Short mmCIF file of C-alpha atoms and ligand atoms in Angstrom, two decimals:
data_model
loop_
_atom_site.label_atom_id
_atom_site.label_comp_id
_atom_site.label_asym_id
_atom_site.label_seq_id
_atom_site.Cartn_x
_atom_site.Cartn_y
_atom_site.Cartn_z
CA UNK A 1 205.76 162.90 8.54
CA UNK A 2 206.94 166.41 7.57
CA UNK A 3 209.49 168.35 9.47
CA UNK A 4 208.35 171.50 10.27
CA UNK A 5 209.79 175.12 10.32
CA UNK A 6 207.45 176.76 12.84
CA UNK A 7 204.78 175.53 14.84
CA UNK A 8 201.76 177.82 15.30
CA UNK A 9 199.44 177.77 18.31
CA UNK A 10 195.91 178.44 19.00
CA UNK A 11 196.06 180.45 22.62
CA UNK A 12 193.12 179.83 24.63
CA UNK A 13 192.32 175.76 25.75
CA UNK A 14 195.27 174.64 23.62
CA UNK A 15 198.51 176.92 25.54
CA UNK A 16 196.52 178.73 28.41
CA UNK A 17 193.46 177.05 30.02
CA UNK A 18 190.61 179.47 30.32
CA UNK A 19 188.78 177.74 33.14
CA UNK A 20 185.21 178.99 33.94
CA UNK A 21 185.55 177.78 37.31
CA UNK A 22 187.86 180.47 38.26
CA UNK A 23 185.27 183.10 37.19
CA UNK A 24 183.53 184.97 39.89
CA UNK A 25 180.11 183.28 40.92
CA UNK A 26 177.80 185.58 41.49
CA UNK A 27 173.50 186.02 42.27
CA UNK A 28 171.80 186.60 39.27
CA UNK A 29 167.49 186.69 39.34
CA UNK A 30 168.02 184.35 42.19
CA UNK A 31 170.24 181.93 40.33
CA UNK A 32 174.07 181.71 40.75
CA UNK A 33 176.17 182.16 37.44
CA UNK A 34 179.99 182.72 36.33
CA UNK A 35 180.24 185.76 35.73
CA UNK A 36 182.73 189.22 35.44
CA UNK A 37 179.08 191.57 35.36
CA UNK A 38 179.06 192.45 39.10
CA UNK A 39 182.89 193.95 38.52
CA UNK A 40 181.96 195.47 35.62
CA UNK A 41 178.61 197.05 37.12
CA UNK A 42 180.56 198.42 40.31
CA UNK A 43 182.78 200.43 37.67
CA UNK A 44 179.65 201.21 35.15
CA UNK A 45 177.64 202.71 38.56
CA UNK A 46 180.50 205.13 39.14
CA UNK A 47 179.76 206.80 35.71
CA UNK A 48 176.07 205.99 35.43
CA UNK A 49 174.10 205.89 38.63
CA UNK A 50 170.44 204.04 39.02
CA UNK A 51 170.44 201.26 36.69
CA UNK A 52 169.55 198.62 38.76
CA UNK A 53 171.97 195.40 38.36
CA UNK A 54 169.51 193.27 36.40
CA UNK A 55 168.73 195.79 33.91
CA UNK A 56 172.66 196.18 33.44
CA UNK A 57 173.44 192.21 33.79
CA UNK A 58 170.69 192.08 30.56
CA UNK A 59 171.99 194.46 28.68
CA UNK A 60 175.31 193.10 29.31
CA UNK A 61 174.48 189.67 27.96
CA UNK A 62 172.59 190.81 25.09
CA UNK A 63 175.61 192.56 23.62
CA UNK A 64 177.77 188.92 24.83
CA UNK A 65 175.05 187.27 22.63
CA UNK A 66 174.95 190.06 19.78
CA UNK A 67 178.46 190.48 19.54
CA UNK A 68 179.11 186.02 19.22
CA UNK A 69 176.25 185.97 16.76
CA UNK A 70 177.98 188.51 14.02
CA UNK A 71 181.39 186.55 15.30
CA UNK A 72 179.91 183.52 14.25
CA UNK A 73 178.46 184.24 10.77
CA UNK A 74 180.62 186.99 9.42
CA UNK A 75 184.09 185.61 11.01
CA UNK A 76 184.78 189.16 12.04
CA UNK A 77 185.92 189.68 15.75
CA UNK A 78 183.89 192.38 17.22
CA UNK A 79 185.92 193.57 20.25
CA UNK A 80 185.49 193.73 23.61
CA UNK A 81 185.16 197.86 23.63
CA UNK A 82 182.66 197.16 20.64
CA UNK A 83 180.67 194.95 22.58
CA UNK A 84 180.57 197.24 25.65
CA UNK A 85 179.42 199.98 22.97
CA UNK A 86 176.61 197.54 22.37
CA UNK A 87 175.69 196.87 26.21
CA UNK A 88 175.96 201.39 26.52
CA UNK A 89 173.59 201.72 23.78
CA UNK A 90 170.96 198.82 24.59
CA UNK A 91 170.83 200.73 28.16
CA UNK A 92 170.30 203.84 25.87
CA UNK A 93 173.13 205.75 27.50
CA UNK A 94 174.43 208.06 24.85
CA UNK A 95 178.11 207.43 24.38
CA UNK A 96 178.83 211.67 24.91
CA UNK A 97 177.20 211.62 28.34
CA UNK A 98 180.66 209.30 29.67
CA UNK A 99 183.87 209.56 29.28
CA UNK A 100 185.45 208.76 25.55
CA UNK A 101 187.28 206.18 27.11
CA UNK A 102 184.42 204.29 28.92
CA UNK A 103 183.56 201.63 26.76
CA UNK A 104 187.90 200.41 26.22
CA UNK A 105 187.66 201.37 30.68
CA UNK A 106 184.84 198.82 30.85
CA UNK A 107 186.51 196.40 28.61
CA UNK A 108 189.24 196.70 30.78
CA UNK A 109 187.77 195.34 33.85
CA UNK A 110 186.10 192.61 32.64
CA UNK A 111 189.22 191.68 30.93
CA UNK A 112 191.04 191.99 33.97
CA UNK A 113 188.63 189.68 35.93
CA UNK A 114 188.42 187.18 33.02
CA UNK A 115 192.46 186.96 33.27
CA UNK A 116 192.38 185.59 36.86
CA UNK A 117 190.91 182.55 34.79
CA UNK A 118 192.98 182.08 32.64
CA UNK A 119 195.88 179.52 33.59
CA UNK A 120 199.20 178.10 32.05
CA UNK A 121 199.59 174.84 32.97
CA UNK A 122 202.80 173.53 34.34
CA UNK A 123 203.72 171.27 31.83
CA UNK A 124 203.27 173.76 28.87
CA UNK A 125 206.23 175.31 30.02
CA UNK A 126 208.83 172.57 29.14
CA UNK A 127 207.35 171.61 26.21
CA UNK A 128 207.94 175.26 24.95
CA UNK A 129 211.21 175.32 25.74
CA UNK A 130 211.54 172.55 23.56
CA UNK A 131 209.78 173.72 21.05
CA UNK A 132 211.67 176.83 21.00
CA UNK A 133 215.44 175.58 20.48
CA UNK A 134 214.03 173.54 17.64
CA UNK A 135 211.27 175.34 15.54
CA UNK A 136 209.85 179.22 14.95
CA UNK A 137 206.88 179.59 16.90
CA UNK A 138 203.55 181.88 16.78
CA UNK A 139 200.86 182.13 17.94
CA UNK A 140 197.11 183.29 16.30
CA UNK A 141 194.27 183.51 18.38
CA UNK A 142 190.65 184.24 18.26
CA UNK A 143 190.36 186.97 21.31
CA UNK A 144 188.29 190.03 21.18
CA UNK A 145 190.91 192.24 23.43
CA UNK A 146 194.49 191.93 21.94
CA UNK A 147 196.73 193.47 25.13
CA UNK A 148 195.27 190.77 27.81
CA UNK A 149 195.74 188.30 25.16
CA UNK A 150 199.67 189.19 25.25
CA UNK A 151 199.33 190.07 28.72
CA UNK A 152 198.49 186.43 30.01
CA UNK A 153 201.24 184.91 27.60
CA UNK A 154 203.95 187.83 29.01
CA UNK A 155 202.70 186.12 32.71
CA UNK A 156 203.99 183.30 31.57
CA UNK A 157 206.98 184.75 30.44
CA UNK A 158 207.26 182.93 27.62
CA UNK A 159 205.79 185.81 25.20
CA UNK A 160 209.25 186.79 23.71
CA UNK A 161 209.79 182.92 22.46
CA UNK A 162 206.78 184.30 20.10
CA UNK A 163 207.90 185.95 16.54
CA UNK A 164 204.13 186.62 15.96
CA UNK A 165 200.87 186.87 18.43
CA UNK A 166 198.40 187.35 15.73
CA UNK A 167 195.37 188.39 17.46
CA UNK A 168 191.58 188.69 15.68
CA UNK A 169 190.84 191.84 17.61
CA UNK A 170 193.62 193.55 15.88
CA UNK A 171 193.08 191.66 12.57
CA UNK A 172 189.41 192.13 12.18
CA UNK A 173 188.69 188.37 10.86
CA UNK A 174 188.82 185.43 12.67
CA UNK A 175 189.39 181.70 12.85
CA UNK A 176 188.84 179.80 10.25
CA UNK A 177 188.96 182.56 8.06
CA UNK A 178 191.65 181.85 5.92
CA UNK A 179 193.38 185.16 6.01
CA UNK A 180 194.29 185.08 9.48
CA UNK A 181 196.61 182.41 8.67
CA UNK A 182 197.81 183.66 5.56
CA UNK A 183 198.71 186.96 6.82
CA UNK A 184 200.57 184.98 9.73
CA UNK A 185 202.45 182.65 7.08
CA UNK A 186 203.48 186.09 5.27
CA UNK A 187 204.81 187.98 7.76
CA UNK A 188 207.06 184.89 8.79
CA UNK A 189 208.00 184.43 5.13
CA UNK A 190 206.84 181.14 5.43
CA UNK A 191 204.91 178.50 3.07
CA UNK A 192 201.59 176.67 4.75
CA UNK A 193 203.95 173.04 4.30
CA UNK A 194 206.44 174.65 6.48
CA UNK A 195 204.35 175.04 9.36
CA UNK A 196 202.00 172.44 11.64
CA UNK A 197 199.08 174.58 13.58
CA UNK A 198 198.32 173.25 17.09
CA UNK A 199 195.23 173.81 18.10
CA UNK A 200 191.91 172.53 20.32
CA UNK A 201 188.99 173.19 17.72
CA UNK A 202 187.79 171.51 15.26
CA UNK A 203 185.82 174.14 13.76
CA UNK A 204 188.41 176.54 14.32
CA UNK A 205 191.48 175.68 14.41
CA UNK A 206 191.49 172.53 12.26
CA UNK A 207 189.29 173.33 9.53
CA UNK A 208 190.77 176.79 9.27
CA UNK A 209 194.52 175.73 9.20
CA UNK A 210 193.76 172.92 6.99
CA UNK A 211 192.18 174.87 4.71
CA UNK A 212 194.98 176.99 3.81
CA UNK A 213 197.13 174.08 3.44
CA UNK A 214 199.25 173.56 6.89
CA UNK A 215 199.71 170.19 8.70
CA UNK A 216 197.38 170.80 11.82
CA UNK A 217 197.84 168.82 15.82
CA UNK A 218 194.31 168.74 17.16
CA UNK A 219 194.66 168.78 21.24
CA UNK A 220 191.78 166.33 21.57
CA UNK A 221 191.12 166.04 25.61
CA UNK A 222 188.08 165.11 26.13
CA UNK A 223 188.56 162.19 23.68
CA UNK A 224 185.95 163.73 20.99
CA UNK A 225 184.90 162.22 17.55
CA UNK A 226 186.57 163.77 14.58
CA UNK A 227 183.20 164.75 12.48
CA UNK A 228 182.13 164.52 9.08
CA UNK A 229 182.98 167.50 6.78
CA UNK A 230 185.82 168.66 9.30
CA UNK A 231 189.06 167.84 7.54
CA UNK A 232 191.21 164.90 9.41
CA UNK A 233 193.84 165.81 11.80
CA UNK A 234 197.26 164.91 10.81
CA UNK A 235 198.46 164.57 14.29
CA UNK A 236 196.03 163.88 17.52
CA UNK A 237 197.17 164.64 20.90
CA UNK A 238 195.48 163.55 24.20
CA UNK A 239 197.14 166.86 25.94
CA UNK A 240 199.79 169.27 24.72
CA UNK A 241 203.01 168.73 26.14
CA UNK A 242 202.54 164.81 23.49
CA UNK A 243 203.57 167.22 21.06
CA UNK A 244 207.18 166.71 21.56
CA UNK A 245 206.99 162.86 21.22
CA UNK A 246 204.87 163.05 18.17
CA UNK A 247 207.33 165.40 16.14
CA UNK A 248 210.23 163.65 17.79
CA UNK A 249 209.70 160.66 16.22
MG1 MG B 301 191.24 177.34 21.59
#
């Protein structure tokens, strides 16, 4: 085993639980989804009156579906203001007749609904503390809006323990693109052997930290298959806070 310098975290599913269960439910075309639309309708009506909900909830998909499409093949993060851009120009509302601010406003309010599902579990909290006496930590995520991505870690107040939250929506590239992680290694002054990347993808977070060299944990909960052509995990934990008795060794 290598000792480490700094351990680097992925954010969402591997420190904070986004939990879709959380989300508001809500009546869509007579079927009941998870969903942050409604909010982000009531504000939209305020500024653009008589678009009826399902034309808006389409729209407002659409541009979901757009926006993860480009995410997915170009590993650029499109943002959440982008993406509301999107939903404002498939409902053909030109982008002088609201305010400037309107599509970061919008993003706003969905972000702010999509936070009440977002959770820190419990036992994350120790384990940090750990972590921190012992190693450098950081954190890089793949997240289109960069303040409620510092915004749910400041809730748990461990955000300061952090010398970097690398965030895509301020990087422009995302997981596994390699230069998210190299830029993060960088500005720590660090080489990829110096640091083990904890994370809950495979796709992402293992491939993406393996390929630029780093020892990676995979936070494996649901007791998934490594697959083929996804590098091997040097370290396989059933939840998180194993971590500690991994590296402690
Ligand atoms: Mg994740």
């Amino acid at each position: 085993m290598r000792s480490y310098t700094a351990l680097i975290f992925d954010l969402f599913d591997t420190l904070i639980d986004f939990r879709r269960d959380l989300m508001p439910l809500i009546q869509v075309n007579g079927a009941e989804v998870r969903s942050t639309s409604r909010h982000v309708y009531d504000q939209f009506t305020s500024v653009c009156p008589g678009v009826p909900f399902e034309a808006f909830y389409a729209a407002f998909m659409d541009g979901y579906r757009e926006a993860e499409q480009i995410r997915a093949r170009e590993l650029r993060e499109i943002t959440a203001e982008d993406r509301f851009r999107l939903v404002l120009s498939k409902l053909r509302i030109p982008l002088d007749a609201a305010p400037s601010d309107f599509p970061e406003w919008l993003a706003e309010v969905h972000m702010a609904k999509l936070s009440e599902a977002m959770m820190f579990p419990p036992e994350n909290l120790p384990l940090l503390e750990w972590a921190r006496a012992r190693y450098r930590l950081a954190v890089i995520s793949n997240f289109d809006h960069a303040p409620t991505a510092r915004r749910v870690l400041e809730r748990t107040g461990t955000v300061g323990w952090f010398e970097q939250v690398v965030v895509s929506a301020e990087e422009g590239v995302r997981k596994p693109h390699r230069e998210i992680f190299v830029r993060t290694l960088t500005r720590m002054g660090l080489s990829p052997h110096e640091a083990l990347f904890i994370g809950d993808s495979l796709d992402i977070d293992i491939a993406g930290a393996k390929g630029v060299g780093m020892d990676v944990a995979w936070v494996n909960r649901n007791g998934a298959a490594v697959r083929d052509g996804i590098p091997a995990p040097d370290y396989t934990l059933a939840r998180l806070s194993e971590l500690r008795q991994k590296l402690d060794r």
